[in-house]
Every structure is written in structure tokens, then in C-alpha cells.
XYZ file of C-alpha atoms in Angstrom:
610
model
C -9.365 -26.315 13.226
C -11.052 -28.551 15.354
C -9.935 -29.462 19.104
C -9.046 -33.223 20.691
C -8.462 -33.813 24.139
C -8.277 -37.504 25.286
C -7.240 -38.875 28.936
C -6.456 -42.546 30.330
C -6.567 -42.456 33.870
C -7.411 -44.134 36.987
C -10.254 -42.272 37.765
C -13.471 -41.308 35.585
C -12.140 -39.063 32.740
C -15.472 -37.514 31.683
C -15.438 -33.955 33.790
C -11.743 -33.791 32.721
C -12.776 -34.164 29.076
C -15.433 -31.691 29.337
C -13.828 -29.256 30.960
C -11.002 -29.575 28.024
C -13.596 -28.886 25.188
C -14.396 -25.650 27.091
C -10.903 -24.787 26.967
C -10.729 -25.425 23.553
C -14.068 -23.527 22.604
C -12.171 -20.819 21.315
C -10.287 -22.419 18.300
C -13.946 -22.447 16.586
C -16.537 -25.463 15.961
C -20.107 -26.023 15.245
C -20.689 -29.250 17.240
C -19.539 -31.305 19.888
C -18.972 -34.908 20.797
C -17.559 -37.311 23.691
C -16.609 -41.183 23.424
C -15.592 -43.494 26.441
C -14.825 -47.069 26.515
C -16.339 -48.690 29.395
C -16.695 -52.655 28.482
C -18.775 -50.994 25.405
C -18.051 -47.843 23.386
C -20.427 -45.128 24.003
C -21.026 -41.862 22.423
C -22.581 -38.865 23.018
C -22.651 -35.631 20.381
C -24.430 -32.383 20.163
C -24.770 -30.179 17.302
C -23.722 -26.373 18.776
C -22.030 -25.193 21.662
C -20.473 -27.715 24.342
C -22.742 -26.927 27.440
C -25.765 -28.740 24.930
C -23.224 -31.810 24.917
C -23.111 -31.132 28.820
C -26.695 -30.994 29.189
C -26.828 -34.919 27.478
C -23.522 -35.970 29.789
C -25.624 -34.687 32.607
C -28.577 -37.019 31.874
C -26.568 -40.154 31.095
C -24.406 -42.406 33.616
C -21.769 -41.944 31.354
C -18.550 -42.471 33.084
C -15.498 -44.424 32.213
C -11.410 -44.318 32.639
C -10.631 -43.921 29.127
C -11.916 -41.518 26.911
C -11.548 -39.082 23.548
C -13.391 -35.727 22.529
C -13.765 -33.188 20.078
C -15.028 -29.709 18.535
C -15.663 -29.946 15.164
C -15.273 -26.934 12.380
C -16.919 -28.346 9.314
C -15.025 -28.910 6.161
C -16.614 -32.376 4.917
C -19.958 -32.277 5.904
C -22.338 -29.664 6.551
C -22.540 -29.131 10.640
C -25.002 -31.394 12.430
C -24.608 -34.005 15.115
C -24.160 -37.560 12.851
C -21.160 -35.104 11.543
C -19.758 -34.655 14.752
C -16.901 -36.732 16.313
C -15.843 -39.252 17.334
C -16.818 -41.833 14.625
C -17.341 -45.747 15.575
C -16.479 -48.344 13.137
C -17.831 -52.047 13.805
C -18.269 -50.816 17.807
C -14.140 -51.624 18.055
C -12.875 -48.528 18.053
C -13.691 -44.598 18.034
C -11.833 -41.818 16.522
C -11.667 -38.229 16.585
C -9.726 -36.526 14.004
C -8.506 -33.158 13.146
C -7.159 -32.283 9.226
C -8.388 -32.775 5.969
C -8.439 -36.534 4.118
C -7.911 -35.424 0.201
C -8.047 -38.443 -0.972
C -11.087 -39.124 0.874
C -13.551 -39.591 -2.154
C -11.513 -42.468 -3.745
C -10.799 -44.445 -0.214
C -14.962 -43.793 0.386
C -15.775 -45.499 -2.879
C -13.065 -48.373 -2.602
C -14.960 -49.407 1.021
C -18.179 -48.773 -0.015
C -17.212 -51.600 -2.317
C -16.681 -53.581 0.252
C -19.831 -53.258 1.959
C -18.966 -51.013 4.785
C -22.031 -48.421 5.720
C -21.289 -45.010 6.594
C -23.601 -43.208 8.768
C -22.030 -39.150 8.167
C -20.821 -37.615 5.337
C -17.333 -36.413 6.570
C -13.774 -37.671 5.230
C -12.940 -38.668 9.136
C -15.302 -41.335 9.324
C -13.018 -43.018 6.407
C -10.428 -43.599 8.927
C -11.727 -45.984 11.427
C -13.203 -48.166 9.050
C -10.020 -48.179 7.106
C -8.870 -49.581 10.657
C -10.995 -51.569 10.971
C -10.940 -53.541 7.980
C -7.041 -53.858 8.147
C -7.260 -55.454 11.564
C -10.000 -58.230 9.988
C -7.713 -58.605 6.874
C -4.895 -58.677 8.331
C -5.339 -60.280 11.522
C -3.530 -57.567 13.146
C -3.804 -55.095 16.608
C -5.208 -51.739 16.140
C -2.182 -50.088 16.797
C -0.631 -51.988 13.845
C -3.488 -51.823 11.451
C -3.262 -47.569 12.200
C 0.571 -47.761 11.309
C -0.434 -49.747 8.239
C -3.355 -47.043 7.338
C -1.458 -43.853 7.983
C 0.184 -43.995 4.425
C -2.697 -44.407 2.171
C -4.467 -41.285 3.775
C -3.540 -38.004 1.522
C -3.909 -35.047 3.691
C -3.251 -33.582 7.151
C -4.498 -35.232 10.318
C -4.234 -35.314 14.191
C -5.843 -38.428 15.628
C -7.092 -40.262 18.850
C -8.532 -43.494 18.824
C -10.015 -45.659 21.995
C -10.235 -49.559 20.963
C -12.266 -52.251 22.530
C -8.881 -54.691 22.135
C -7.064 -52.601 24.433
C -9.519 -50.860 26.925
C -6.453 -48.927 28.998
C -4.657 -47.811 25.831
C -4.544 -44.652 23.719
C -3.505 -44.446 20.089
C -2.825 -41.144 18.718
C -0.876 -39.746 15.926
C 0.218 -36.457 13.303
C 0.740 -35.410 10.035
C 0.282 -32.103 9.381
C -2.231 -31.283 12.383
C -0.620 -30.876 16.066
C -0.943 -32.751 18.825
C 0.842 -33.353 22.127
C 0.884 -35.541 25.285
C 0.589 -34.590 28.608
C 2.411 -36.108 31.372
C 1.057 -36.577 34.909
C 0.807 -39.510 37.852
C -2.018 -41.744 37.444
C -3.571 -39.988 34.140
C -1.953 -39.336 30.426
C -3.423 -36.915 28.594
C -3.387 -35.717 24.914
C -4.729 -32.675 23.171
C -4.494 -30.463 20.166
C -3.549 -27.265 22.240
C -2.028 -27.213 25.969
C -4.575 -25.004 27.092
C -7.193 -28.249 27.223
C -4.472 -29.911 29.873
C -3.138 -26.839 31.692
C -5.297 -27.268 34.830
C -3.863 -30.880 34.897
C -0.090 -30.878 33.461
C 2.268 -28.853 32.289
C 4.472 -31.288 31.362
C 4.601 -32.360 27.403
C 5.840 -34.170 24.765
C 5.014 -33.008 20.703
C 4.975 -35.619 18.401
C 6.210 -35.088 15.444
C 5.032 -35.242 11.969
C 4.472 -38.972 11.580
C 4.768 -40.274 14.655
C 2.049 -43.011 16.042
C 2.333 -43.116 20.053
C 0.015 -45.525 22.622
C -0.727 -44.322 25.822
C -1.663 -45.515 29.021
C -1.122 -44.991 33.193
C 1.950 -46.746 33.093
C 3.398 -44.735 30.313
C 3.505 -43.810 26.477
C 5.851 -45.115 23.317
C 6.271 -43.156 20.165
C 6.654 -44.910 17.166
C 8.167 -43.133 14.206
C 7.249 -43.393 10.544
C 9.264 -46.802 9.991
C 7.510 -47.971 13.327
C 11.065 -47.673 15.475
C 10.353 -46.461 19.049
C 11.443 -43.159 19.301
C 12.101 -40.266 22.491
C 10.364 -37.181 21.910
C 11.579 -34.173 24.467
C 9.636 -33.382 27.218
C 8.986 -29.893 27.664
C 7.088 -27.596 30.955
C 4.666 -25.177 28.946
C 4.881 -21.354 30.684
C 1.598 -21.227 29.902
C -0.763 -20.495 33.406
C -4.336 -21.585 34.049
C -4.861 -17.757 34.903
C -3.194 -16.859 31.206
C -6.689 -18.893 29.922
C -9.511 -17.793 32.362
C -11.118 -14.102 32.092
C -10.798 -12.988 34.947
C -12.737 -9.311 35.045
C -13.577 -9.130 31.733
C -16.371 -9.965 29.843
C -14.778 -11.157 26.858
C -11.131 -12.903 25.980
C -11.040 -10.117 23.308
C -11.190 -7.465 25.522
C -8.736 -9.040 27.941
C -6.235 -9.331 25.397
C -6.761 -5.866 24.284
C -5.745 -4.426 27.703
C -3.024 -7.084 27.719
C -0.898 -5.298 25.017
C 1.447 -2.872 26.925
C 2.147 -5.553 29.209
C 2.858 -8.026 26.234
C 4.676 -5.919 24.175
C 6.871 -4.996 27.023
C 7.515 -9.076 27.467
C 8.161 -9.572 23.711
C 10.566 -6.301 23.978
C 12.334 -7.303 27.226
C 15.246 -9.099 26.034
C 16.257 -6.683 23.354
C 16.174 -3.931 25.673
C 17.667 -5.507 28.308
C 21.367 -4.305 26.822
C 22.264 -0.634 25.167
C 22.678 -2.124 22.013
C 20.683 -4.818 19.503
C 22.236 -7.882 19.422
C 21.508 -10.568 16.562
C 21.474 -13.356 18.899
C 18.004 -11.898 19.716
C 16.470 -13.973 16.782
C 19.638 -17.351 16.986
C 22.902 -17.731 17.821
C 24.052 -17.706 13.679
C 21.432 -14.968 12.804
C 24.389 -12.542 12.924
C 26.193 -13.996 9.995
C 23.035 -15.232 8.354
C 21.807 -11.170 8.030
C 25.007 -9.839 7.060
C 24.725 -12.100 3.985
C 21.213 -11.926 2.902
C 20.139 -10.060 -0.198
C 16.297 -10.518 -0.077
C 13.493 -11.288 2.292
C 10.100 -13.424 1.731
C 7.715 -12.826 4.165
C 4.984 -15.471 4.472
C 1.642 -15.196 6.740
C -2.064 -15.274 6.613
C -4.596 -12.638 7.692
C -3.412 -10.589 10.720
C -0.057 -12.294 10.052
C 0.083 -11.455 6.955
C -0.927 -7.519 7.156
C 1.857 -7.508 10.257
C 4.149 -8.628 7.286
C 3.013 -6.067 4.865
C 3.799 -3.594 7.829
C 7.220 -4.769 7.968
C 8.280 -4.441 4.514
C 8.242 -0.816 4.850
C 10.599 -0.696 7.839
C 12.765 -3.558 6.075
C 13.119 -1.448 3.355
C 13.115 1.715 4.680
C 16.126 1.136 7.747
C 18.102 -1.998 6.201
C 17.782 -1.318 2.361
C 16.882 -4.991 1.693
C 14.154 -5.736 -1.329
C 11.251 -7.470 0.771
C 8.377 -9.655 -0.435
C 5.461 -10.074 1.209
C 3.290 -13.273 0.082
C -0.212 -14.857 1.038
C 0.810 -18.511 2.644
C -1.867 -20.494 0.859
C -0.969 -18.478 -2.453
C 2.569 -19.038 -2.162
C 3.009 -22.317 -2.747
C 0.965 -22.747 -5.818
C 2.799 -19.912 -8.413
C 6.187 -20.692 -10.361
C 8.586 -18.490 -8.728
C 12.563 -18.476 -9.987
C 15.205 -19.172 -7.653
C 16.591 -16.631 -5.074
C 20.268 -16.160 -3.884
C 21.036 -15.146 -0.132
C 16.823 -14.902 0.392
C 15.774 -14.759 3.755
C 12.127 -16.451 4.168
C 10.120 -15.383 7.247
C 7.023 -17.211 8.424
C 4.949 -15.198 10.714
C 1.824 -17.356 13.230
C 0.590 -16.510 16.477
C 0.115 -20.183 16.962
C 2.646 -21.856 14.815
C 0.805 -24.330 13.675
C -0.974 -22.603 10.578
C -1.039 -25.237 7.726
C -1.054 -22.489 4.830
C 2.511 -21.051 6.526
C 3.714 -24.518 7.475
C 3.059 -26.045 3.869
C 4.417 -22.576 2.432
C 7.441 -22.628 4.656
C 7.928 -26.509 3.417
C 7.859 -25.290 -0.502
C 10.606 -22.228 0.167
C 13.014 -24.423 1.752
C 12.764 -27.619 -0.192
C 12.919 -24.995 -3.746
C 15.793 -22.628 -2.872
C 16.878 -23.956 0.659
C 16.687 -20.748 1.722
C 17.362 -19.973 5.944
C 13.855 -19.414 7.534
C 12.921 -17.476 10.764
C 9.699 -17.798 12.341
C 8.039 -15.133 14.730
C 5.994 -16.791 16.716
C 3.861 -17.110 20.093
C 4.674 -20.470 20.581
C 8.027 -21.655 21.318
C 6.694 -25.811 20.836
C 4.827 -25.386 17.668
C 5.529 -26.800 14.084
C 7.059 -23.425 12.578
C 9.538 -22.920 15.146
C 10.632 -26.165 14.945
C 11.004 -26.119 11.216
C 12.508 -22.915 10.599
C 16.512 -22.504 11.018
C 16.025 -18.700 13.100
C 13.214 -18.204 15.979
C 11.843 -14.927 17.226
C 9.161 -15.235 20.131
C 6.780 -12.689 20.715
C 5.541 -12.736 24.427
C 2.309 -12.781 23.991
C 0.663 -15.263 26.140
C -2.281 -17.496 25.320
C -4.603 -15.466 22.876
C -7.913 -16.712 23.354
C -10.340 -14.464 21.216
C -10.523 -15.423 17.565
C -9.991 -12.237 16.497
C -6.123 -11.677 16.760
C -5.051 -8.510 18.845
C -2.225 -8.252 21.218
C -0.245 -11.564 18.662
C -0.551 -8.741 16.067
C 0.835 -5.834 17.752
C 3.609 -8.030 19.364
C 4.273 -9.433 15.824
C 4.538 -5.644 14.606
C 7.130 -5.222 17.496
C 9.042 -8.304 16.483
C 9.245 -7.079 12.652
C 10.232 -3.356 13.967
C 13.351 -5.160 15.949
C 14.001 -7.546 12.935
C 14.428 -4.112 10.573
C 17.001 -2.553 13.186
C 18.718 -5.483 13.600
C 19.193 -5.862 10.002
C 19.871 -2.053 9.098
C 23.081 -2.924 11.767
C 24.157 -6.271 10.273
C 24.148 -4.375 6.434
C 25.927 -0.906 8.002
C 23.087 1.061 7.788
C 22.427 2.061 11.124
C 24.708 4.477 12.983
C 24.632 4.352 16.990
C 22.567 7.750 17.407
C 19.852 6.195 15.271
C 20.303 2.742 16.948
C 19.663 5.077 20.327
C 16.696 6.507 19.122
C 15.042 3.755 18.140
C 15.827 1.648 21.385
C 14.653 5.178 23.214
C 11.495 4.802 20.996
C 10.276 1.182 21.831
C 11.198 2.015 25.513
C 8.125 4.168 25.263
C 5.859 1.412 23.294
C 3.933 0.555 26.160
C 2.831 3.869 27.244
C 1.715 4.969 24.262
C -0.085 2.576 23.808
C -1.701 2.472 27.028
C -2.616 6.037 26.115
C -4.287 4.783 23.341
C -6.381 2.429 25.115
C -7.232 5.421 26.811
C -9.259 6.397 23.999
C -12.321 3.682 24.410
C -14.610 6.547 25.785
C -14.584 8.877 22.608
C -14.317 5.324 20.475
C -17.444 4.117 22.430
C -19.220 6.915 20.762
C -18.345 5.706 17.143
C -19.263 2.501 17.799
C -22.816 3.810 18.292
C -22.859 4.889 14.804
C -21.077 1.757 13.511
C -23.273 -0.623 14.933
C -26.137 0.734 12.478
C -24.074 0.467 9.020
C -23.928 -2.403 7.078
C -20.443 -1.571 5.358
C -17.074 0.742 5.600
C -14.069 1.598 4.380
C -10.774 2.229 6.524
C -7.972 4.005 4.384
C -4.617 4.594 5.262
C -1.529 5.252 3.059
C 2.432 4.181 3.057
C 2.756 2.120 6.481
C -0.798 2.938 7.627
C -2.505 0.875 4.506
C -1.686 -2.449 5.958
C -3.224 -1.314 9.159
C -6.122 0.179 7.521
C -6.570 -3.576 5.962
C -5.985 -4.974 10.137
C -8.961 -2.612 11.210
C -11.111 -3.464 8.357
C -10.325 -7.065 8.872
C -11.112 -6.853 12.589
C -14.634 -4.807 12.379
C -15.802 -7.574 9.815
C -14.734 -10.531 11.783
C -16.513 -9.792 14.991
C -19.257 -7.803 14.004
C -19.984 -8.932 10.543
C -20.147 -5.742 9.154
C -18.999 -5.511 5.599
C -15.684 -3.792 5.521
C -12.955 -2.924 3.320
C -9.396 -2.161 3.730
C -8.004 0.593 0.823
C -4.822 2.639 -0.026
C -6.388 6.081 0.145
C -4.912 7.150 -3.146
C -7.378 3.844 -4.687
C -10.195 5.649 -3.761
C -11.140 7.107 -6.876
C -9.699 3.877 -8.842
C -13.204 2.456 -8.159
C -14.242 2.347 -4.143
C -15.257 6.497 -4.311
C -18.784 4.761 -6.703
C -19.587 3.228 -2.647
C -19.660 6.557 -0.827
C -22.794 8.437 -0.077
C -23.660 9.586 3.414
C -24.817 6.132 4.836
C -21.242 4.850 4.435
C -18.480 5.654 6.840
C -14.786 6.002 6.509
C -12.348 5.938 8.428
C -8.936 7.389 7.875
C -5.480 6.796 9.769
C -4.024 9.391 9.624
C -0.441 10.137 11.532
C 1.391 13.108 10.703
C 3.784 11.832 8.119
C 4.927 13.041 5.223
C 2.055 11.721 3.242
C -0.438 13.692 5.413
C -1.171 16.229 2.868
C -1.753 13.440 0.111
C -4.596 11.323 2.094
C -6.083 15.132 3.251
C -6.810 15.540 -0.327
C -8.252 11.680 -0.353
C -10.505 13.111 2.765
C -11.565 15.977 -0.047
C -12.874 13.235 -2.114
C -14.985 11.631 0.310
C -16.500 14.722 1.779
C -17.133 15.820 -1.809
C -19.682 13.126 -2.364
C -21.574 13.684 1.144
C -19.350 10.564 3.023
C -19.096 11.003 6.832
C -15.380 10.595 7.470
C -14.004 9.194 11.488
C -10.294 10.253 11.870
C -7.195 9.081 13.631
C -5.402 12.163 13.785
C -2.400 13.113 15.378
C -3.109 16.160 17.626
C -0.561 18.085 15.821
C -1.927 16.971 12.180
C -4.236 20.151 11.464
C -7.316 18.501 10.524
C -9.839 20.175 11.888
C -13.640 18.774 12.882
C -16.625 19.673 11.061
C -20.067 18.493 9.622
C -19.298 15.265 8.001
C -15.713 14.559 9.838
C -15.761 13.576 13.365
C -11.785 13.342 14.839
C -10.022 11.444 17.729
C -6.554 12.668 18.572
C -3.978 9.928 18.560
C -0.464 10.089 21.006
C 2.175 12.232 19.162
C 5.593 11.423 19.184
C 5.475 7.482 17.727
C 7.001 8.404 14.262
C 8.565 4.546 13.114
C 5.993 2.600 15.524
C 2.918 4.879 14.912
C 1.126 1.731 12.933
C 1.679 0.232 16.380
C -0.202 2.891 18.262
C -3.255 3.590 15.172
C -4.024 -0.260 15.571
C -5.299 0.209 19.275
C -8.174 2.182 18.635
C -9.406 0.164 15.424
C -9.376 -2.905 17.623
C -11.582 -0.869 20.440
C -14.017 0.427 17.470
C -14.272 -3.545 16.196
C -14.710 -4.647 19.678
C -17.797 -1.923 21.107
C -19.355 -2.463 17.451
C -19.798 -6.156 18.196
C -20.480 -5.404 21.627
C -23.865 -2.750 20.455
C -24.159 -5.352 18.162
C -24.657 -8.325 20.570
C -22.256 -10.762 18.362
C -20.460 -13.969 19.675
C -17.110 -11.860 19.975
C -14.783 -14.500 20.954
C -16.053 -17.156 18.820
C -17.283 -15.117 15.315
C -19.393 -17.356 12.977
C -17.493 -19.672 10.734
C -13.989 -18.672 11.906
C -11.379 -20.689 14.019
C -8.882 -19.036 15.889
C -5.627 -22.068 15.141
C -6.393 -22.400 11.168
C -4.744 -26.199 10.892
C -6.569 -27.154 7.321
C -5.739 -25.935 3.757
């Protein structure tokens, strides 16, 4: 959730650290801090946005060749300056930490009994004091003390440490939370996200779980859980600086909504290069695995969970394979019988979602099933843990509210459904050709949907004055209603819920009055007549209906019922196309309400804690 950036260089690192924090603002945070080592350890912290920290730095003589910086999203201890990182122990070390230490209460009690004084309410400060205690008791180096202390910590961590013992060396470590090394001439960097260092270098090394590393201008060394020196692959990030800049747009969310035709086209490019679908899109062994599976489990959180719910309809309809979709954070905490020949699919934009990683590990440890990651980051933990992978080529997504990551996940799942149907012998050549032809039209259909923005702005004028609303859908469009409600509540703070339209009379209908807008996703499909009946139920109670309908749906505007006509002929891919106007409605409602669209309160982009 939080952001870490660190540097060792032959020049002042403070400007770089501040810029790195700015690049990590999208992850969500409530406070920020920076620590440098220049004879002594010096720390500056601020509650609120990074610009407040920049103001403090500008008023201080704050320079150094080595430093660490952090944006904090509060878990243990309220958002405040004293709880901001870095945390210092004995003026000998300073640390920044992402993650959660689950046994912090026990460790804190032990440290208090030993006479240790605490200056924050955080679980993170414990780590600094444990390391210094180990240094004093065992007369060992800070590196060795760190290696000895980490096994005592239950939970997850990404750490960066500066210490007076070695003023030209950074120590970093990871378990559960990501941290990487950036390689450059005359400098070396660390960060929780490559976007923080991309201006300096694209060459990165990702630590594995349990790794500890030392960084200096002369190079780096990585140690595994046994303390042995190991090598990790050096890769070149495909992210460019322009990918993480706003350009001509007001907000990253707006930019990313409009990047969807290109993101979808890029995601489809490999699949549509030939005349037929090749299972090798998902990995060299995918063909054999897909032929032998008899069931599927999809795991995801938030938006990725909604993508999985949509995928279930495609997979069961086209491939005839039973499909179960579960929220990652719930999956690992219930007993379930082993399933033979089951494929576990995990979906995540970042590939570092802690709940989804833990759920995948649980599934593999219990059943040893094959796994497939659908992810936007090739070097991420989920991709490295999975047997198969499909990369959504959405490019960096900075806005907290996921847009292009969602639609490219949907595209990936539809490709998967086609591939599974082919592997199971349930897809004729004509059907395959029809699906591929439809996918080739998808980027232009999304562009057409983006062209509805003017009409959607009119609706946003109304929604910005409301406190509650319901989104309705049926069948495969019910998950799209869930996603539309999630987008609206995330960034505009309007309370919104998604429901299957047939469930209205089982409770939600009690909420309907003339001040309660109801958004309806109404494609011209087999459930349209059922959906029209549900709309009548709303109208009869004085509810205001706002309907996204295909032009051939035979739904007419009338008092209390407004319509925006959607592109026709999208059939199977209709859920993807109908997603676009719901994103725009959320964006323009939030814009009118003046909320922080890219950094909504209390939320974070990369959820790396449980």
C-alpha cells in the first residue's frame, strides 16, 4: 500500500527521493517522510501530501549521498506526523517499512520490558529497535542483525535501512511486499514500484521472498534466507516516463479511460496476429493443461473479482467448464474439498495484491493445481508464482480507480474462454472466426462508447447532487453493474450498490423513491424483457431510471426514464463496451463534486497488505 524509494549515489539524492515519492503518490497514503545519512541520521516527516514534505525540505539544509523515503497508508496507528516513516533507533539506523507485522504486540511488550522507548504507535518501529537490540547483544553488524531479526517477524515486509555503521550502504529486504533494485551508473536505487525510478533507470532486479540485499555505488549483493549469496535476474522494464505522466489530461483516470482502445488493441495484438487462437498465448504447456482440466476457480479482489464474475459466464457458456469465482481475501479462510483437474486463475492489475497472492499459495499448497495469472506487470509476484500467464498490455495504471486494467482483463478472459472452448472441442471454425472478427471490432466500439461523454456529463450533473444510487444488470451484465457502482463510490463518495435486477423485490426496492437514481445496463439480449419488468417495478415506486440501452432495445424515453443509446452489435463483448460509460459517469460525477479523483480518500492502488 505504502511507497518506498531509496538511493545511494555520488551526488545529492534528496531531489531524486522527493521525485520518487511524487511518482508513488498514486498508491495511496496519508503521510510522508525522508531520511538521509550525512554524518548523522536526519529525518523530516509531514502529515498529508508530499508537497508539504517538499516545503519542509526547501526550508532545511537537507543533503546527502544516501537516503530513504516513504509514503505511509495507515494500518497500525492513526495518520499523523509521529507515525510517519522513517523510524529511527538509537540514532544508529533508520528504516522504512511496507507491510504488516502480525506479532507486533508481543514484540513490543518484550522490547518495553527491556527498557526500549517507543515514539510511534506503529508496528514498523519495532523492526528498527529489534535490529539495534540484536546489534548490541550479539556484537554483530547491522546486516547480520537484520538477517537474524527477520525470522522473528510474522507477516509481510519490504524494508529499506540506512545505518551509521556503513554510511555508503543501503540494506533492503522483502517478504510478501515488493521491493526492487534499480541499476544505474554511479548510483543504485531501490523502490516498491519501478515508476519511482524510471527517470533514472529501466534496469531492475526483483528480490524474491526472504531475500536481503546490500546496495552501494560499487554494486549490490543479494542473500537468500540461508544467508547465502544468490543472483537474481536483471530485467529491463518496458515502462517509459511518458507512461506515468499526465500529458494533456486533468487526471490519470481520465487519461486511462481514453487509453482503453489502444490498451485493448495491444492486449489483443498477439491473439489476432494469426488466423486462429493458439493456446501458447497462455504458456507453452497451456494446450495440454486446458485439455485436461474439468473445473476452474477464479480468485481476485475488487475490480479483478468483478472481471472474474464476468468471465464465469463466458467460460461456462463457450467452454462448458464449471467455474467458481471467489474473493481472494475470503478464499483462504474456509475449508474446501480438493478438486481434481482444477485450474486456478488469479487476476490482478499489479500482481502484488497480498490477498490474491496468499489465496494462490493456499490453493497450490492444498491441491497442487495448475495456475494461470492474468496480470498487467510481467515481473510481479503473481506471474512468477503461476504456471501459466497472460499479460494484459494496458501499460501503467496510476489512477486508484481501475479502468483500462479492468477492460483488458475482460478481454483476456474472453480470449481464455475461446481458447478453452477450442481445447474442449466445443468451438467450430466458423464460431472461432466470428469471435475473432468481433474482437477486431472492439477497439472501435470502445471509441464509439467514449463518444457518449457529452450526454453522460448531463447525467453527472444530477448524480453529483445525490447521496445514494443503485446499479442494475442481469446475467453477464450484473458484474458490470457491480463495477459501475464500485467506480462511483470509489471516487465520488456517492453511496452506490450493484444488484442483479431480479433481486430488487427481495429488499432493495424498499429504498426506491423519487430522489433515488437507478442506473440500468440494458443490452438487447435474452434477458431484456425480464429487465424491462424490473424497470417497471422501479417506475411504479417513483424511482428515476438512467438506462444504457442498445438502440434496438425498444426502450423509449418518458418522464422518469432517461436513455443513452449504446453501440449495437457487440453481443458477447457487450460487457466490455458497457463498462465505458459507467467509468465516464463516475469520473464526471466526481469532477463536479470536487473530490480527489486519482487519490480517493482512504484507498490505495496497490493493496500489498491483508
